[in-house]
Coordinates of C-alpha atoms and ligand atoms in Angstrom, one line a residue:
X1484 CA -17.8 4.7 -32.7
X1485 CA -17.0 7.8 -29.8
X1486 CA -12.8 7.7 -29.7
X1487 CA -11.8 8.5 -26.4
X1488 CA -8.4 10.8 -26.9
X1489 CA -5.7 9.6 -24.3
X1490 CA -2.6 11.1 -23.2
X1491 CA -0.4 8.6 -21.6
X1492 CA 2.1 10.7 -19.5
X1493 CA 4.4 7.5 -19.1
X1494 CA 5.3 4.9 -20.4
X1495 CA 7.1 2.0 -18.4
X1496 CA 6.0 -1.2 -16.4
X1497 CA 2.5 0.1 -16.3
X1498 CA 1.7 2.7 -19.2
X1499 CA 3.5 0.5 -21.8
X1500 CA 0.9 -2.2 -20.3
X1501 CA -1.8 0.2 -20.7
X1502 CA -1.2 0.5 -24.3
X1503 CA -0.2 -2.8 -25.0
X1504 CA -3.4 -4.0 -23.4
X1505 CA -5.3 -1.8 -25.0
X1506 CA -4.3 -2.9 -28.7
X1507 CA -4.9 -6.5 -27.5
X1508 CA -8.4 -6.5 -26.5
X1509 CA -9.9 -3.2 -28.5
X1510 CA -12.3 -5.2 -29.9
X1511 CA -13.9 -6.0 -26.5
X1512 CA -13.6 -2.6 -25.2
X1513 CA -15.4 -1.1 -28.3
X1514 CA -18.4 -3.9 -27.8
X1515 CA -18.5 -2.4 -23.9
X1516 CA -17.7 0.5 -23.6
X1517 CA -18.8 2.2 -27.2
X1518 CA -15.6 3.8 -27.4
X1519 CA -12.5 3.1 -28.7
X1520 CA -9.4 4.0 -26.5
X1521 CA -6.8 5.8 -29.2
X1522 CA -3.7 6.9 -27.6
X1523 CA -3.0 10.5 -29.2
X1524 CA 0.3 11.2 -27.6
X1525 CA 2.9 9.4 -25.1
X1526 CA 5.2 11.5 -22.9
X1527 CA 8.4 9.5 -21.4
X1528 CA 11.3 11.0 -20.3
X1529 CA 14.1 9.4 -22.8
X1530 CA 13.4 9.2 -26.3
X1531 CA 16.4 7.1 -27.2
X1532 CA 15.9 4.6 -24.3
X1533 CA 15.4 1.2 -25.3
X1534 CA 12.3 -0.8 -24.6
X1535 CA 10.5 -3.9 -24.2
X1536 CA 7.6 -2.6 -25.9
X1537 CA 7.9 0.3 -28.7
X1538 CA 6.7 3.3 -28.1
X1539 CA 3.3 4.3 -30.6
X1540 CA 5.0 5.7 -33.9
X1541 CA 4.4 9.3 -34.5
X1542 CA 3.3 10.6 -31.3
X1543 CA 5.4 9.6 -28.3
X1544 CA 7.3 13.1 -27.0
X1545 CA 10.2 13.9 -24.1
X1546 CA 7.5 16.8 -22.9
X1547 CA 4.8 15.6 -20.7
X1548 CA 3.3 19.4 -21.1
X1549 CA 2.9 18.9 -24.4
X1550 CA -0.1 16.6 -23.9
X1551 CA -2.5 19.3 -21.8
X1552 CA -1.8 21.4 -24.7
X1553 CA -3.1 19.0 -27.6
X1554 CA -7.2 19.1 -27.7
X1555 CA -7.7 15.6 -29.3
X1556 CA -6.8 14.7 -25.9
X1557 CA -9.7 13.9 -23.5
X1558 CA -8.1 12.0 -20.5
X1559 CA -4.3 12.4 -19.5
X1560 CA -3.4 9.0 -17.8
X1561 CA -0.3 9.8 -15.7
X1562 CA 2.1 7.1 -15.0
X1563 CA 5.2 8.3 -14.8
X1564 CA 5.9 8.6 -10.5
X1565 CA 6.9 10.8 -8.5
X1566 CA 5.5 13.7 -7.1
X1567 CA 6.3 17.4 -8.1
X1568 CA 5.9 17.2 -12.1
X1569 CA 2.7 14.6 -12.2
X1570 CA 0.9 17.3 -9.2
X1571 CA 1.6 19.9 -12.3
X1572 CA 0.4 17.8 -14.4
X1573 CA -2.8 16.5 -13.0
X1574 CA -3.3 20.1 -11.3
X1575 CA -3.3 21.8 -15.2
X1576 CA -5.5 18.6 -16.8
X1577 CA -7.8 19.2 -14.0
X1578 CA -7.8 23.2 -14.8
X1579 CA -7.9 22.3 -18.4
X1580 CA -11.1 20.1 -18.2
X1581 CA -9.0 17.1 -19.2
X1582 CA -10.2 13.8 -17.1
X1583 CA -7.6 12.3 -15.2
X1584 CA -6.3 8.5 -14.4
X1585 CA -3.6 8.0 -12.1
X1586 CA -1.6 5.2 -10.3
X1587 CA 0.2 7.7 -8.2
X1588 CA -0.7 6.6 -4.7
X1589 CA 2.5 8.3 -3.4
X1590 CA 0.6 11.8 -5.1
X1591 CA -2.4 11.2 -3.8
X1592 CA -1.6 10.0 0.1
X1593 CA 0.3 13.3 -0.7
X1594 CA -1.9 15.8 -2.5
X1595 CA -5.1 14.5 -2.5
X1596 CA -7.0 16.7 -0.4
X1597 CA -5.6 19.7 -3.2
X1598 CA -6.4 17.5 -6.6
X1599 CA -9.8 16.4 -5.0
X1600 CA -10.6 19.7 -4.2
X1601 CA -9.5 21.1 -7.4
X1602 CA -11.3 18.6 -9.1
X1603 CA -14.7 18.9 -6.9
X1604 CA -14.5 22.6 -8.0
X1605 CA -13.7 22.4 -11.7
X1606 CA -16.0 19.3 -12.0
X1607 CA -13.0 17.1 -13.6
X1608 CA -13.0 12.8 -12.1
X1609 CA -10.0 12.3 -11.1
X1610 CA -10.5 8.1 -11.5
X1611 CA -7.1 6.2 -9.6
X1612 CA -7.9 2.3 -9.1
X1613 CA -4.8 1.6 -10.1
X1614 CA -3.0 3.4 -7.0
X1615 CA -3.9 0.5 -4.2
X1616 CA -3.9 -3.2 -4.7
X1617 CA -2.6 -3.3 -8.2
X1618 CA -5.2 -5.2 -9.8
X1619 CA -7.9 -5.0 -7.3
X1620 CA -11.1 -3.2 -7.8
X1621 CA -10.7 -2.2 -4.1
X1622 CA -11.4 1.6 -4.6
X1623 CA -14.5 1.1 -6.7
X1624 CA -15.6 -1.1 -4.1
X1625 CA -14.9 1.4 -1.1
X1626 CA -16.5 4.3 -3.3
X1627 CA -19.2 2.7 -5.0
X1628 CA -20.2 -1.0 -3.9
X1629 CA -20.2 -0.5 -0.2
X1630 CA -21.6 3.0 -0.1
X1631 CA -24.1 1.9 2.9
X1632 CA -21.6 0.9 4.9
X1633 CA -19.5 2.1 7.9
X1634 CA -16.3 0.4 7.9
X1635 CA -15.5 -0.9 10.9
X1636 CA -12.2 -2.3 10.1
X1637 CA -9.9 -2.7 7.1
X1638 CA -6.9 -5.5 6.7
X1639 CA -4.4 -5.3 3.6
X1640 CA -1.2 -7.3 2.5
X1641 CA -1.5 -4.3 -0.3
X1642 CA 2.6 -4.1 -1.3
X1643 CA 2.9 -6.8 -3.5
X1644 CA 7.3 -6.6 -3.3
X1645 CA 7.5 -6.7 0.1
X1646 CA 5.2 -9.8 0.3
X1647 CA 7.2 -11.3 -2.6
X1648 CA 10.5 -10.6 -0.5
X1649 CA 8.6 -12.4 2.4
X1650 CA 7.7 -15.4 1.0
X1651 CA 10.9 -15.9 -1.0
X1652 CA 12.6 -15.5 2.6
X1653 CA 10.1 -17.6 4.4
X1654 CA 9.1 -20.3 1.7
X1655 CA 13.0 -20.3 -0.3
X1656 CA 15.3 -19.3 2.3
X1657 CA 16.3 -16.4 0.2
X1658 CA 18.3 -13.5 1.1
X1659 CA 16.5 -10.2 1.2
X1660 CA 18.5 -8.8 -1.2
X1661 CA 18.4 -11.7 -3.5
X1662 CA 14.4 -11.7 -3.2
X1663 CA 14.2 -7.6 -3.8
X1664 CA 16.6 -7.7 -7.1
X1665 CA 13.7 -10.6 -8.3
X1666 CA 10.6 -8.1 -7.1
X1667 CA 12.5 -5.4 -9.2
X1668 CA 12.7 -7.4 -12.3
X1669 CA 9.6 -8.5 -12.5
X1670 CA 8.4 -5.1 -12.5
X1671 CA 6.8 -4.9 -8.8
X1672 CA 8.6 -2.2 -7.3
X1673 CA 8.6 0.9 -7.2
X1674 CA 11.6 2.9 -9.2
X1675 CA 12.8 3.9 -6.0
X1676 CA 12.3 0.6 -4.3
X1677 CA 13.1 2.1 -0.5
X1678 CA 9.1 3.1 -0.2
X1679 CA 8.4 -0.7 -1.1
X1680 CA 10.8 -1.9 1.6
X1681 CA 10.1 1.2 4.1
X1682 CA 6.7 0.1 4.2
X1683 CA 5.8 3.9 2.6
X1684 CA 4.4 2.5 -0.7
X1685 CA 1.7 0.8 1.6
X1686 CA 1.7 3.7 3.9
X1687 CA 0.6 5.7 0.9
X1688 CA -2.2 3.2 0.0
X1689 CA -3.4 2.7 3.4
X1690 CA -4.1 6.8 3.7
X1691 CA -5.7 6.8 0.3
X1692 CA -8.0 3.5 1.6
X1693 CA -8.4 5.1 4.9
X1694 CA -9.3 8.5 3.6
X1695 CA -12.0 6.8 1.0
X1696 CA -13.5 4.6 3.8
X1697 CA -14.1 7.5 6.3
X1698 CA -14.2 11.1 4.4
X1699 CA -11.3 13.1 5.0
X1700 CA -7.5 12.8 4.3
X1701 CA -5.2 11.4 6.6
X1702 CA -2.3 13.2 7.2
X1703 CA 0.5 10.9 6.6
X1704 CA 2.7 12.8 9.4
X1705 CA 0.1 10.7 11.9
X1706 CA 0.1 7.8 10.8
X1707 CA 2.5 4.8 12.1
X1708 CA 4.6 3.3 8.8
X1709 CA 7.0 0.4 9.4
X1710 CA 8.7 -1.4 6.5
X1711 CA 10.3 -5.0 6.4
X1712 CA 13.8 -4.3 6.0
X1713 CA 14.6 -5.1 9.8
X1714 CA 12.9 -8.7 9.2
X1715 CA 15.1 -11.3 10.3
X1716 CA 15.1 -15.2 9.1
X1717 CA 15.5 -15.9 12.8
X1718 CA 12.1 -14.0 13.2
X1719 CA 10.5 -15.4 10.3
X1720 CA 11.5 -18.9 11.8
X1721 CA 10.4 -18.4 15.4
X1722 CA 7.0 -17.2 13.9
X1723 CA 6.4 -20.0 12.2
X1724 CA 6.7 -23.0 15.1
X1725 CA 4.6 -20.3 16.9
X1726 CA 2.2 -21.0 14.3
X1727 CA 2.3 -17.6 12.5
X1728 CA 3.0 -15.9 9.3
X1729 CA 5.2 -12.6 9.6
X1730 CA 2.8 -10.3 6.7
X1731 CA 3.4 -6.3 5.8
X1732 CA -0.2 -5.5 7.1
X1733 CA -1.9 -2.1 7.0
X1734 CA -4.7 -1.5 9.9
X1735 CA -7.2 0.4 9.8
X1736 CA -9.3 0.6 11.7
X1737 CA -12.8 3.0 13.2
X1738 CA -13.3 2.9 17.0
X1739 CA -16.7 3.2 18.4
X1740 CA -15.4 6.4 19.2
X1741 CA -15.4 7.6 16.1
X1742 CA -11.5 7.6 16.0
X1743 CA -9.4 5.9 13.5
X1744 CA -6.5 4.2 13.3
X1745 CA -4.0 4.1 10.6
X1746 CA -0.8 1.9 10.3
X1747 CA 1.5 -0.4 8.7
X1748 CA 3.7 -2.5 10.1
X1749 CA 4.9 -6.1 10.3
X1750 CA 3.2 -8.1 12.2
X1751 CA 2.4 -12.3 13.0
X1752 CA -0.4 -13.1 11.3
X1753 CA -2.2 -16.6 12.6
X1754 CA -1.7 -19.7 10.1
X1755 CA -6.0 -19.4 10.5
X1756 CA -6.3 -16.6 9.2
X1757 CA -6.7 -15.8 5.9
X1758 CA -4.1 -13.5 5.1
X1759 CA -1.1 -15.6 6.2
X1760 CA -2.0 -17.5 2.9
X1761 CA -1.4 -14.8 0.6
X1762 CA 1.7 -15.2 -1.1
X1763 CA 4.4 -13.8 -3.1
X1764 CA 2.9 -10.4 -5.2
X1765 CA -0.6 -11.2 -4.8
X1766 CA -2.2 -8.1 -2.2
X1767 CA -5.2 -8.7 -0.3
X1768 CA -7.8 -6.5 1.8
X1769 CA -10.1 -7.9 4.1
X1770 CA -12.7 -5.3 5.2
X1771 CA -15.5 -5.7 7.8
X1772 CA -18.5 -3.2 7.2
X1773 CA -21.8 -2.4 9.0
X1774 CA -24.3 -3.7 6.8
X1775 CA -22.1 -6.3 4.3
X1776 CA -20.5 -7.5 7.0
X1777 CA -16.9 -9.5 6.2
X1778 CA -16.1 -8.7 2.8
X1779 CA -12.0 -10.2 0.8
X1780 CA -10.2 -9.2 -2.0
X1781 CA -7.3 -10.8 -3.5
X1782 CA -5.8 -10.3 -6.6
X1783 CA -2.1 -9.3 -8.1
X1784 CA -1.2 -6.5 -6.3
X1785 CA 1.9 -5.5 -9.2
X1786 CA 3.1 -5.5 -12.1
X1787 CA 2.6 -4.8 -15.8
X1788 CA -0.8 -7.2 -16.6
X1789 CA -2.6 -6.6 -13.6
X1790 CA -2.1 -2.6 -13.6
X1791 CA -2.7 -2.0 -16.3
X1792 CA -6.1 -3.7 -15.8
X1793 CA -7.1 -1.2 -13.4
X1794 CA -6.2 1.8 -15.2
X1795 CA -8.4 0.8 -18.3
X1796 CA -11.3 0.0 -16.0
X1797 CA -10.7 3.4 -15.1
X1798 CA -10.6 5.0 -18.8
X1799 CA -14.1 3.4 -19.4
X1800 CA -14.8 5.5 -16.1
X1801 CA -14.0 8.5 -18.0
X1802 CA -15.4 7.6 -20.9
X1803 CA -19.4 7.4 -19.4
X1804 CA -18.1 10.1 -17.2
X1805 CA -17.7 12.0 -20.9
X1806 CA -21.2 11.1 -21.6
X1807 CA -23.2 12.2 -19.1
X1808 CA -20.9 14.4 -16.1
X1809 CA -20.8 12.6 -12.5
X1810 CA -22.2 14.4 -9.1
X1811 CA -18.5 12.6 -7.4
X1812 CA -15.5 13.6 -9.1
X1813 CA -13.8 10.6 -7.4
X1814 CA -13.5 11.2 -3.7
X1815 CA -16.5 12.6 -1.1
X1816 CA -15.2 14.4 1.9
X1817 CA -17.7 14.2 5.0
X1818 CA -17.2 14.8 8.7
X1819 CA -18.8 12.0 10.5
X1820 CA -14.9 10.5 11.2
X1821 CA -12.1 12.8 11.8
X1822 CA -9.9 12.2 14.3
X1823 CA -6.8 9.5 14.3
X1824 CA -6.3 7.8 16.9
X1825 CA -2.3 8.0 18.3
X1826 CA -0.3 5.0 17.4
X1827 CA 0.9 4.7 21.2
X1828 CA -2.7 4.3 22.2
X1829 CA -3.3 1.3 19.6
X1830 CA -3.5 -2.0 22.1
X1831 CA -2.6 -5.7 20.2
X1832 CA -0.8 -8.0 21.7
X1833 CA 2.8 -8.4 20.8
X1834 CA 5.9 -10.8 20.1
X1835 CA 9.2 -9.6 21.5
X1836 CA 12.5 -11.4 20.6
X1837 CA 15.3 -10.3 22.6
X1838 CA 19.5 -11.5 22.7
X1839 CA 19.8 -11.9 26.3
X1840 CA 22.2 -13.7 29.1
X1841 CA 21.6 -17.4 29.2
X1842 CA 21.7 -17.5 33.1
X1843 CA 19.7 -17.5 36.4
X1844 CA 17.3 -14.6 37.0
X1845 CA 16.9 -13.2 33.3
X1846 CA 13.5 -14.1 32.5
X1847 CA 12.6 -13.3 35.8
X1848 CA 14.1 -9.3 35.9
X1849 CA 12.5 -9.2 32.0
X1850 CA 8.8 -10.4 33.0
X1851 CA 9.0 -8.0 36.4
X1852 CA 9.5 -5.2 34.4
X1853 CA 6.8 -6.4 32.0
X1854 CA 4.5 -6.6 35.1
X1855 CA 5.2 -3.4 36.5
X1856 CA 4.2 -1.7 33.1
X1857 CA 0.5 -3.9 33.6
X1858 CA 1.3 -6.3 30.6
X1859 CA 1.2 -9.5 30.6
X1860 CA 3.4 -12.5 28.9
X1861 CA 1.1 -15.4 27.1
X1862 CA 3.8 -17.5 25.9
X1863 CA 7.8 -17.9 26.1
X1864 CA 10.1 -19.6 23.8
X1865 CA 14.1 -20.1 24.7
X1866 CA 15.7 -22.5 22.4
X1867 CA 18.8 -24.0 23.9
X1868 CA 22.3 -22.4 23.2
X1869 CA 25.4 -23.5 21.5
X1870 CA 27.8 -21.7 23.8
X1871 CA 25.5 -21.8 27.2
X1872 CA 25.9 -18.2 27.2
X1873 CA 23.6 -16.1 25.1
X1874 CA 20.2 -16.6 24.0
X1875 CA 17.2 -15.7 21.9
X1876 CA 14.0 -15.1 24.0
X1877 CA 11.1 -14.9 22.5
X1878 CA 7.8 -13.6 24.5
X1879 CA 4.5 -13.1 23.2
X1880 CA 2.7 -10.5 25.3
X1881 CA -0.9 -10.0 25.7
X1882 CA -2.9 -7.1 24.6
X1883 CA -1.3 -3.7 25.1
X1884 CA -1.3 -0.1 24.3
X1885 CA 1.4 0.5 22.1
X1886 CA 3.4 3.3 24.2
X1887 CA 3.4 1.3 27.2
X1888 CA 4.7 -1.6 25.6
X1889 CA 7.5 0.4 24.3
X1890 CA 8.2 2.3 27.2
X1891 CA 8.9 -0.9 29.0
X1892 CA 10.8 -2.0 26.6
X1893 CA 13.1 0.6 27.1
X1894 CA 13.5 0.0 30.9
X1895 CA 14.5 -3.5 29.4
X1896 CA 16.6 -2.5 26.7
X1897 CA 18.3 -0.6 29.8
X1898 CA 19.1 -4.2 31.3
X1899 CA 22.8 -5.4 31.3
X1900 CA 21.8 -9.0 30.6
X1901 CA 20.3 -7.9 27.6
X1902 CA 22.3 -7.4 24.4
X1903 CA 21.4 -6.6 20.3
X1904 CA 18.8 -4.7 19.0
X1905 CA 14.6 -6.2 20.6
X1906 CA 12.5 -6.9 17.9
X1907 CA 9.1 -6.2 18.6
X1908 CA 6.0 -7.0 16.3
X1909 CA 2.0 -6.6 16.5
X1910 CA 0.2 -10.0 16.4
X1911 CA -2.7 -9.9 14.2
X1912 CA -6.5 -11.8 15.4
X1913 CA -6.9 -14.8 14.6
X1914 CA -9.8 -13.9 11.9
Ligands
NAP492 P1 8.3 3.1 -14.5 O1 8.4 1.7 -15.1 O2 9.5 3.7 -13.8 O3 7.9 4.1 -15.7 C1 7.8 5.5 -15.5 C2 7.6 6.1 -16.9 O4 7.4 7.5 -16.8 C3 8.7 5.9 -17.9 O5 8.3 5.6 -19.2 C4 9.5 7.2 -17.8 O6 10.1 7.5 -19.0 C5 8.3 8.1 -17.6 N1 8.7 9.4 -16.9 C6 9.2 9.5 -15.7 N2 9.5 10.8 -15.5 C7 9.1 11.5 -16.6 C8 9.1 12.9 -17.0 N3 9.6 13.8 -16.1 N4 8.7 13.2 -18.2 C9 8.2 12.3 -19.1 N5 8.1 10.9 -18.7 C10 8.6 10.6 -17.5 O7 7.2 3.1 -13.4 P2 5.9 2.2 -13.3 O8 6.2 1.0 -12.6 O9 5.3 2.0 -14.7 O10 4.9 3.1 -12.4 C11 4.3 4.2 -12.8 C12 3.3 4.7 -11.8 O11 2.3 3.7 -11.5 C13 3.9 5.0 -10.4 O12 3.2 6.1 -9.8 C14 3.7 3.8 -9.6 O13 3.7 4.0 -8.2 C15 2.4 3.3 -10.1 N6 2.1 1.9 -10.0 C16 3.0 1.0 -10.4 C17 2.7 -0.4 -10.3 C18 3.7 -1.4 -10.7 O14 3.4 -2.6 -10.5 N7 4.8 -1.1 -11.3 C19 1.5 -0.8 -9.8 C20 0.5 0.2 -9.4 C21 0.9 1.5 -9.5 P3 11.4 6.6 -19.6 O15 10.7 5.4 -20.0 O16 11.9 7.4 -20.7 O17 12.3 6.4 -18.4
HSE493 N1 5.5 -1.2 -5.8 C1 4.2 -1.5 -5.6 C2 4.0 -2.9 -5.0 C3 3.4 -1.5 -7.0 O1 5.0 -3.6 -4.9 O2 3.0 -3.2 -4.5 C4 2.0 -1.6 -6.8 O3 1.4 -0.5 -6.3

């Protein structure tokens, strides 16, 4: 039997699920792969720290360096998060000749164009299924499955706290705060939870997605990132007699000129379609490509089980990728895309909640303004007040470009009949 020398750089929600996982199921792994997995060394940052699961005996150490400079070790899996000390570390495996795994989305959105570079020139796989969709096989299907295909739009729910936190507030009446503290104990977030609820952690995934799908990396200055902390219940309620589910979505999305857009943001998603089912930490990706046409994913997009699922589908990666070296060391730059398209050109049509005046005339100075801008309202909503004298009103507004919608909604904003802070959300297609 070939052992496969691992160094877990590590060893938390995921890497201790790596291990653990590992152990469980070596036997099948050895009847697959023709390897067997040994962990050789495990770097964490506290020795003394108590733990679910115990480290390995004998070779756990506070000095992640320590593993590139052990030679039983063949693949450094780096779990650890964030950014400057795991790009040291994956930059030296890399140099090294060690094969990397990694669930670092945050270094790859990041640093990928550097690590894949590196990697392209030292001739090292750098294998990361684990970084989007938890455990989805979504980047071995971008990379590999659909290889003949343009993609000519891609759909996620691919933060698995922030839809938790949704459907706890939509589904329990639950307090955001409430529904975050359950995320984090279950292992979803992130240690830093802000990029969950910032909408970054997606962010990051979309721009590793959207870099895989068309050939070169998306600079995350350009690309449109909205979390769900601003989320009301009084939102999540209105969308729902609308007949809508208010999802964390990432679009992206190729124009037929070539351009592409990249985003996350909130956004009413139709009870029809598909992703308004998806529910608590479970991710899904719908993608649409040339040839395969619609294509959907679902799966648990966090936590321990699931993770640690895609990182091992990734060591037996390395290990054929031992065997017999790969062409692809994990990412193929081309230049038939290029170009993002500018959030403010984006058209969708909107829903706009806004605190306003309940008296004569309001809707009427609101919609004029709309209509001078050249957008249109489909559909209006003003529940009766309590005290006759301020209400919610709630437009949905047909397609428009994103920059004239919010230029207009400025001129209103400006209005003295017109109080609190607008929300204003994309409305996804029906399918
Ligand atoms: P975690 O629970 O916070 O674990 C991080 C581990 O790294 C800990 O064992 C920590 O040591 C160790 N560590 C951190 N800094 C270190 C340093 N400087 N030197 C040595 N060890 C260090 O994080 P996680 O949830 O497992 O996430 C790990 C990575 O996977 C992140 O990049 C994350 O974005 C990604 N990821 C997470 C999930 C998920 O569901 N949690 C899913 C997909 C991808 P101590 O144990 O001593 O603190
Ligand atoms: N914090 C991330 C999430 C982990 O909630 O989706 C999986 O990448």
């Amino acid at each position: 039997m070939r052992e496969i020398g691992i160094g877990l750089a590590g060893f938390g929600t995921v890497g201790a699920g790596v291990f653990l996982n590992v152990e469980k199921n070596r036997a099948l792994l050895r009847e697959r792969t023709g390897c067997d997995f040994v962990v050789r060394q495990v770097a964490v940052r506290d020795l003394a720290k108590k733990r679910a699961a115990a480290l390995p005996s004998g070779c756990a150490t506070d000095q992640w360096r320590a593993l590139l400079d052990n030679p039983a070790i063949a693949v450094i899996v780096e779990l650890m998060g964030g950014i400057d000390e795991p790009l040291e570390l994956v930059r030296e495996a890399i140099k090294r000749g060690k094969i990397v795994v990694t669930g670092n989305k945050a270094l790859l959105a990041e640093h990928g164009a550097e690590i894949f570079r590196l990697a392209a020139e030292k001739k090292v796989p750098v294998f990361y299924e684990a970084a989007v969709a938890g455990g989805i096989p979504i980047i071995k299907a971008v990379r590999e499955a659909f290889v003949a295909n343009h993609f000519q739009r891609i759909r996620g729910i691919i933060n698995g706290t922030s839809n938790y936190i949704l459907t706890r507030m939509a589904e329990s009446g639950m307090d955001f705060a409430s529904a975050l503290a359950e995320a984090q104990a279950a292992g979803y977030a992130e240690s830093d939870p802000t990029l969950d609820v910032n909408g970054w952690d997606a962010g990051h995934k979309a721009i590793i997605l959207a870099s895989l799908a068309y050939g070169f990396w998306v600079p995350g200055r350009d690309v449109l990132v909205e979390g769900i902390e601003k989320i009301s219940p009084e939102d999540i309620r209105f969308a729902a007699q609308l007949g809508y589910t208010i999802k964390l979505l990432a679009f992206i999305d190729a124009g037929a000129d070539g351009a592409v857009e990249v985003s996350v943001q909130p956004s009413l998603v139709p009870n029809g379609n598909i992703l308004a089912s998806v529910r608590g930490v479970f991710n899904a990706i719908a993608l649409r490509g040339d040839v395969v046409g619609d294509a959907l994913f679902y799966g648990r997009g966090a936590g321990q089980d699931p993770t640690a699922s895609s990182v091992i589908g990734d060591l037996a990666d390395a290990a054929l990728a031992l065997e017999s070296p790969r062409a692809s060391c994990g990412f193929i730059p081309h230049t038939l895309y290029g170009k993002l398209r500018p959030a403010a050109d984006v058209v969708s049509p909107f829903y706009l909640r806004l605190g306003v005046d309940d008296r004569p005339g309001v809707l009427a100075r609101i919609a004029g303004l709309l209509g001078e801008a050249g957008i249109g309202i489909s559909s209006v909503i003003q529940p009766e007040t309590e005290d006759g004298k301020k209400a919610a009103l709630v437009l949905m507004i047909h397609d428009a470009p994103r920059g004239r919608m919010l230029s207009a909604l400025e001129r209103i904003r400006a209005l003295d009949c017109v109080h609190d802070e607008p929300a204003l959300y994309r409305v996804e297609a029906a399918a």
